[in-house]
Amino acid sequence: MKKADIFEFYRRLAELNPHPETELESGNTFQLLVAVVLSAQATDVGVNRATRRLFAEVTTPEQMVALGEEGLKQHIKTIGLFNTKAKNVIALSEALIAEHGSEVPADRDALEKLPGVGRKTANVVMNVAFGAETFAVDTHIFRVGNRTGLAPGKTPLAVEKKLDKETPQPFRVHAHHWLILHGRYTCKARTPECWRCVEVDLCAFKPKTPAPKGVKVEGGG
């Protein structure tokens, strides 16, 4: 995609949603970190359902350690891979207490050293909590980057580097949220809703998906 088209691509997403936010619910940076760790291979809706009661009780790493692995499992057992995630969340809570004064570090390398925290999770926390210009490539962003031609790449890291290189100001801070939401609600995995997409003329995907029968498309787009 050409530079002018990339700018226009983001401009349209920004016009639709000037202040995009993560759909994961949290009350502080520690809870955000926990929620992002829990969200791997799970939906934000499912994670939020599980963490509402948990986060009403647990707001600090110390409280999480006190809850313990078995106690945490009772809260998150509806989430996929909950056994491994419970072990990681308790371990990362212990690491925050021992190594970071119970605070979530504002550094990607330090975050990635925590149990259960990979590059994508670190990027989300850096962006949402600290306003860093990071690009957390999940399945939605990987699909949108490749399908549209915005940031083609064979691996999530390749797509991330392409986005980092090509995404212009003033769109860099919010870019990954716009792309996630676009992939989640419009550029869907099985059947992209091209017929109602604001990017349809900029996108490399062919053939475009027509509107379902009986659905009226405004403006003929």
Coordinates of C-alpha atoms in Angstrom, one line a residue:
M1 CA 0.0 0.0 0.0
K2 CA 1.3 3.4 -0.9
K3 CA 2.2 6.0 1.8
A4 CA -0.7 8.3 0.8
D5 CA -3.1 5.3 1.0
I6 CA -1.7 4.2 4.4
F7 CA -2.3 7.7 5.8
E8 CA -5.9 7.7 4.3
F9 CA -6.5 4.2 5.7
Y10 CA -5.8 5.3 9.2
R11 CA -7.5 8.7 8.8
R12 CA -10.8 6.9 8.0
L13 CA -10.4 4.6 11.0
A14 CA -9.7 7.6 13.2
E15 CA -12.7 9.5 11.9
L16 CA -14.9 6.6 12.8
N17 CA -13.4 6.2 16.3
P18 CA -11.3 9.1 17.4
H19 CA -10.4 7.6 20.8
P20 CA -10.2 3.8 20.6
E21 CA -9.7 1.8 23.8
T22 CA -9.0 -1.8 24.7
E23 CA -12.1 -3.8 25.4
L24 CA -10.4 -5.5 28.3
E25 CA -11.6 -4.2 31.6
S26 CA -9.2 -3.2 34.4
G27 CA -8.8 -0.7 37.2
N28 CA -5.1 -0.3 37.2
T29 CA -1.9 -1.3 35.4
F30 CA -1.5 -4.6 37.3
Q31 CA -5.0 -5.6 36.5
L32 CA -4.4 -4.7 32.9
L33 CA -1.3 -6.9 32.8
V34 CA -3.3 -9.8 34.3
A35 CA -6.2 -9.3 31.9
V36 CA -3.9 -9.3 28.8
V37 CA -2.1 -12.5 30.0
L38 CA -5.5 -14.2 30.5
S39 CA -6.7 -13.0 27.1
A40 CA -4.3 -15.2 25.1
Q41 CA -6.4 -17.6 22.9
A42 CA -9.6 -16.2 24.6
T43 CA -12.1 -13.5 23.9
D44 CA -12.1 -10.2 25.7
V45 CA -15.7 -10.7 26.5
G46 CA -14.9 -14.1 28.2
V47 CA -12.0 -12.6 30.1
N48 CA -14.1 -9.6 31.3
R49 CA -16.8 -12.0 32.5
A50 CA -14.2 -13.9 34.6
T51 CA -12.2 -10.9 35.9
R52 CA -15.1 -8.7 37.2
R53 CA -15.3 -10.6 40.5
L54 CA -11.6 -11.3 40.6
F55 CA -10.7 -7.6 40.2
A56 CA -13.2 -6.6 42.8
E57 CA -11.1 -8.6 45.3
V58 CA -7.6 -8.3 43.8
T59 CA -6.0 -5.0 42.9
T60 CA -2.3 -5.7 43.8
P61 CA 0.3 -8.4 43.2
E62 CA 0.3 -9.1 47.0
Q63 CA -3.4 -9.7 47.0
M64 CA -3.0 -12.0 44.0
V65 CA -0.3 -14.0 45.7
A66 CA -2.5 -14.3 48.8
L67 CA -5.3 -15.6 46.7
G68 CA -3.1 -18.3 45.5
E69 CA -3.1 -20.5 42.4
E70 CA -6.1 -22.6 43.4
G71 CA -8.1 -19.5 44.4
L72 CA -7.3 -17.9 41.1
K73 CA -8.4 -20.9 39.2
Q74 CA -11.8 -20.7 40.7
H75 CA -12.2 -17.2 39.2
I76 CA -10.8 -18.0 35.7
K77 CA -11.8 -21.6 35.1
T78 CA -14.1 -20.5 32.2
I79 CA -11.1 -19.2 30.3
G80 CA -9.1 -21.4 28.0
L81 CA -5.7 -22.7 29.4
F82 CA -6.7 -21.5 32.8
N83 CA -4.4 -23.9 34.7
T84 CA -1.2 -22.6 32.9
K85 CA -2.5 -19.0 33.1
A86 CA -3.1 -19.2 36.9
K87 CA 0.4 -20.5 37.4
N88 CA 1.8 -17.7 35.3
V89 CA -0.2 -14.9 37.0
I90 CA 0.8 -16.0 40.5
A91 CA 4.5 -16.3 39.3
L92 CA 4.4 -12.9 37.6
S93 CA 2.8 -11.3 40.7
E94 CA 5.7 -12.8 42.8
A95 CA 8.2 -11.4 40.3
L96 CA 6.7 -7.9 40.4
I97 CA 6.9 -7.9 44.3
A98 CA 10.5 -9.3 44.3
E99 CA 12.0 -7.4 41.4
H100 CA 9.9 -4.3 40.7
G101 CA 8.6 -3.0 44.0
S102 CA 5.1 -4.4 43.1
E103 CA 4.9 -2.0 40.1
V104 CA 4.4 -3.0 36.5
P105 CA 7.6 -1.9 34.7
A106 CA 7.2 0.5 31.8
D107 CA 9.8 -1.4 29.8
R108 CA 9.2 -4.0 27.1
D109 CA 12.3 -6.1 27.9
A110 CA 11.4 -6.2 31.6
L111 CA 7.8 -7.1 30.9
E112 CA 8.9 -10.0 28.6
K113 CA 10.9 -11.5 31.4
L114 CA 7.8 -11.9 33.5
P115 CA 6.2 -15.4 33.5
G116 CA 3.5 -15.7 30.8
V117 CA 4.3 -12.4 29.2
G118 CA 5.3 -12.5 25.5
R119 CA 6.0 -9.7 23.1
K120 CA 2.4 -9.2 22.2
T121 CA 1.3 -8.9 25.8
A122 CA 4.2 -6.6 26.6
N123 CA 3.3 -4.4 23.6
V124 CA -0.4 -4.1 24.7
V125 CA 0.6 -3.1 28.2
M126 CA 3.2 -0.6 26.9
N127 CA 0.6 1.0 24.7
V128 CA -2.4 1.0 26.9
A129 CA -0.8 1.8 30.2
F130 CA 2.1 3.9 29.2
G131 CA 1.1 5.4 25.8
A132 CA 4.0 3.8 23.9
E133 CA 3.9 3.6 20.1
T134 CA 3.8 -0.2 20.1
F135 CA 2.0 -2.6 17.7
A136 CA 0.6 -5.7 19.4
V137 CA 0.0 -8.1 16.5
D138 CA -2.8 -10.5 17.4
T139 CA -4.7 -12.7 14.9
H140 CA -6.9 -9.7 13.9
I141 CA -4.0 -7.4 13.1
F142 CA -2.1 -10.2 11.4
R143 CA -5.1 -10.8 9.2
V144 CA -5.9 -7.2 8.5
G145 CA -2.2 -6.4 7.7
N146 CA -2.0 -9.2 5.2
R147 CA -5.4 -9.1 3.7
T148 CA -5.6 -5.4 3.0
G149 CA -1.9 -5.0 2.0
L150 CA -1.4 -2.5 4.8
A151 CA 1.4 -4.5 6.4
P152 CA 2.0 -7.9 4.7
G153 CA 4.2 -10.4 6.6
K154 CA 4.6 -14.1 7.1
T155 CA 5.0 -13.8 10.9
P156 CA 3.4 -11.6 13.6
L157 CA 6.9 -10.0 14.2
A158 CA 7.2 -9.3 10.4
V159 CA 3.8 -7.6 10.4
E160 CA 4.7 -5.7 13.6
K161 CA 7.9 -4.4 12.1
K162 CA 6.1 -3.4 8.9
L163 CA 3.5 -1.5 10.9
D164 CA 6.2 0.2 13.0
K165 CA 8.0 1.3 9.9
E166 CA 5.0 2.4 7.8
T167 CA 2.5 3.8 10.3
P168 CA 2.7 7.7 10.3
Q169 CA 1.9 10.2 12.9
P170 CA -0.6 11.2 14.3
F171 CA -1.9 7.6 14.2
R172 CA 0.9 5.6 15.9
V173 CA -0.4 5.5 19.4
H174 CA -3.9 4.3 18.5
A175 CA -3.0 2.2 15.4
H176 CA -3.1 -1.2 17.0
H177 CA -6.5 -0.6 18.6
W178 CA -8.0 0.6 15.3
L179 CA -6.7 -2.5 13.5
I180 CA -7.9 -4.9 16.2
L181 CA -11.4 -3.4 16.2
H182 CA -11.5 -3.3 12.4
G183 CA -10.6 -7.0 12.3
R184 CA -12.9 -8.0 15.0
Y185 CA -16.0 -6.2 13.7
T186 CA -15.6 -5.6 10.0
C187 CA -12.7 -7.4 8.4
K188 CA -13.7 -10.7 10.0
A189 CA -11.8 -13.9 9.6
R190 CA -14.3 -16.1 7.7
T191 CA -16.3 -13.5 5.8
P192 CA -15.0 -9.9 5.7
E193 CA -17.9 -7.4 5.5
C194 CA -16.4 -5.5 2.6
W195 CA -19.8 -4.2 1.6
R196 CA -19.8 -1.9 4.7
C197 CA -16.1 -1.3 5.0
V198 CA -14.7 2.3 4.8
E199 CA -11.5 0.9 3.4
V200 CA -12.9 -1.0 0.5
D201 CA -11.3 1.1 -2.3
L202 CA -7.9 1.0 -0.6
C203 CA -7.8 -2.7 0.2
A204 CA -6.0 -5.3 -1.8
F205 CA -8.4 -8.1 -0.9
K206 CA -10.3 -9.7 -3.8
P207 CA -13.0 -10.6 -4.5
K208 CA -14.9 -8.2 -2.3
T209 CA -17.7 -9.7 -0.2
P210 CA -21.1 -8.5 -1.4
A211 CA -23.8 -7.5 1.0
P212 CA -26.2 -10.2 2.2
K213 CA -29.5 -10.4 0.5
G214 CA -31.9 -7.9 1.9
V215 CA -29.3 -5.6 3.3
K216 CA -29.3 -2.1 1.9
V217 CA -25.9 -0.6 1.4
E218 CA -25.8 3.2 1.9
G219 CA -24.0 5.1 -0.8
G220 CA -23.6 1.9 -2.9
G221 CA -20.2 1.1 -1.3

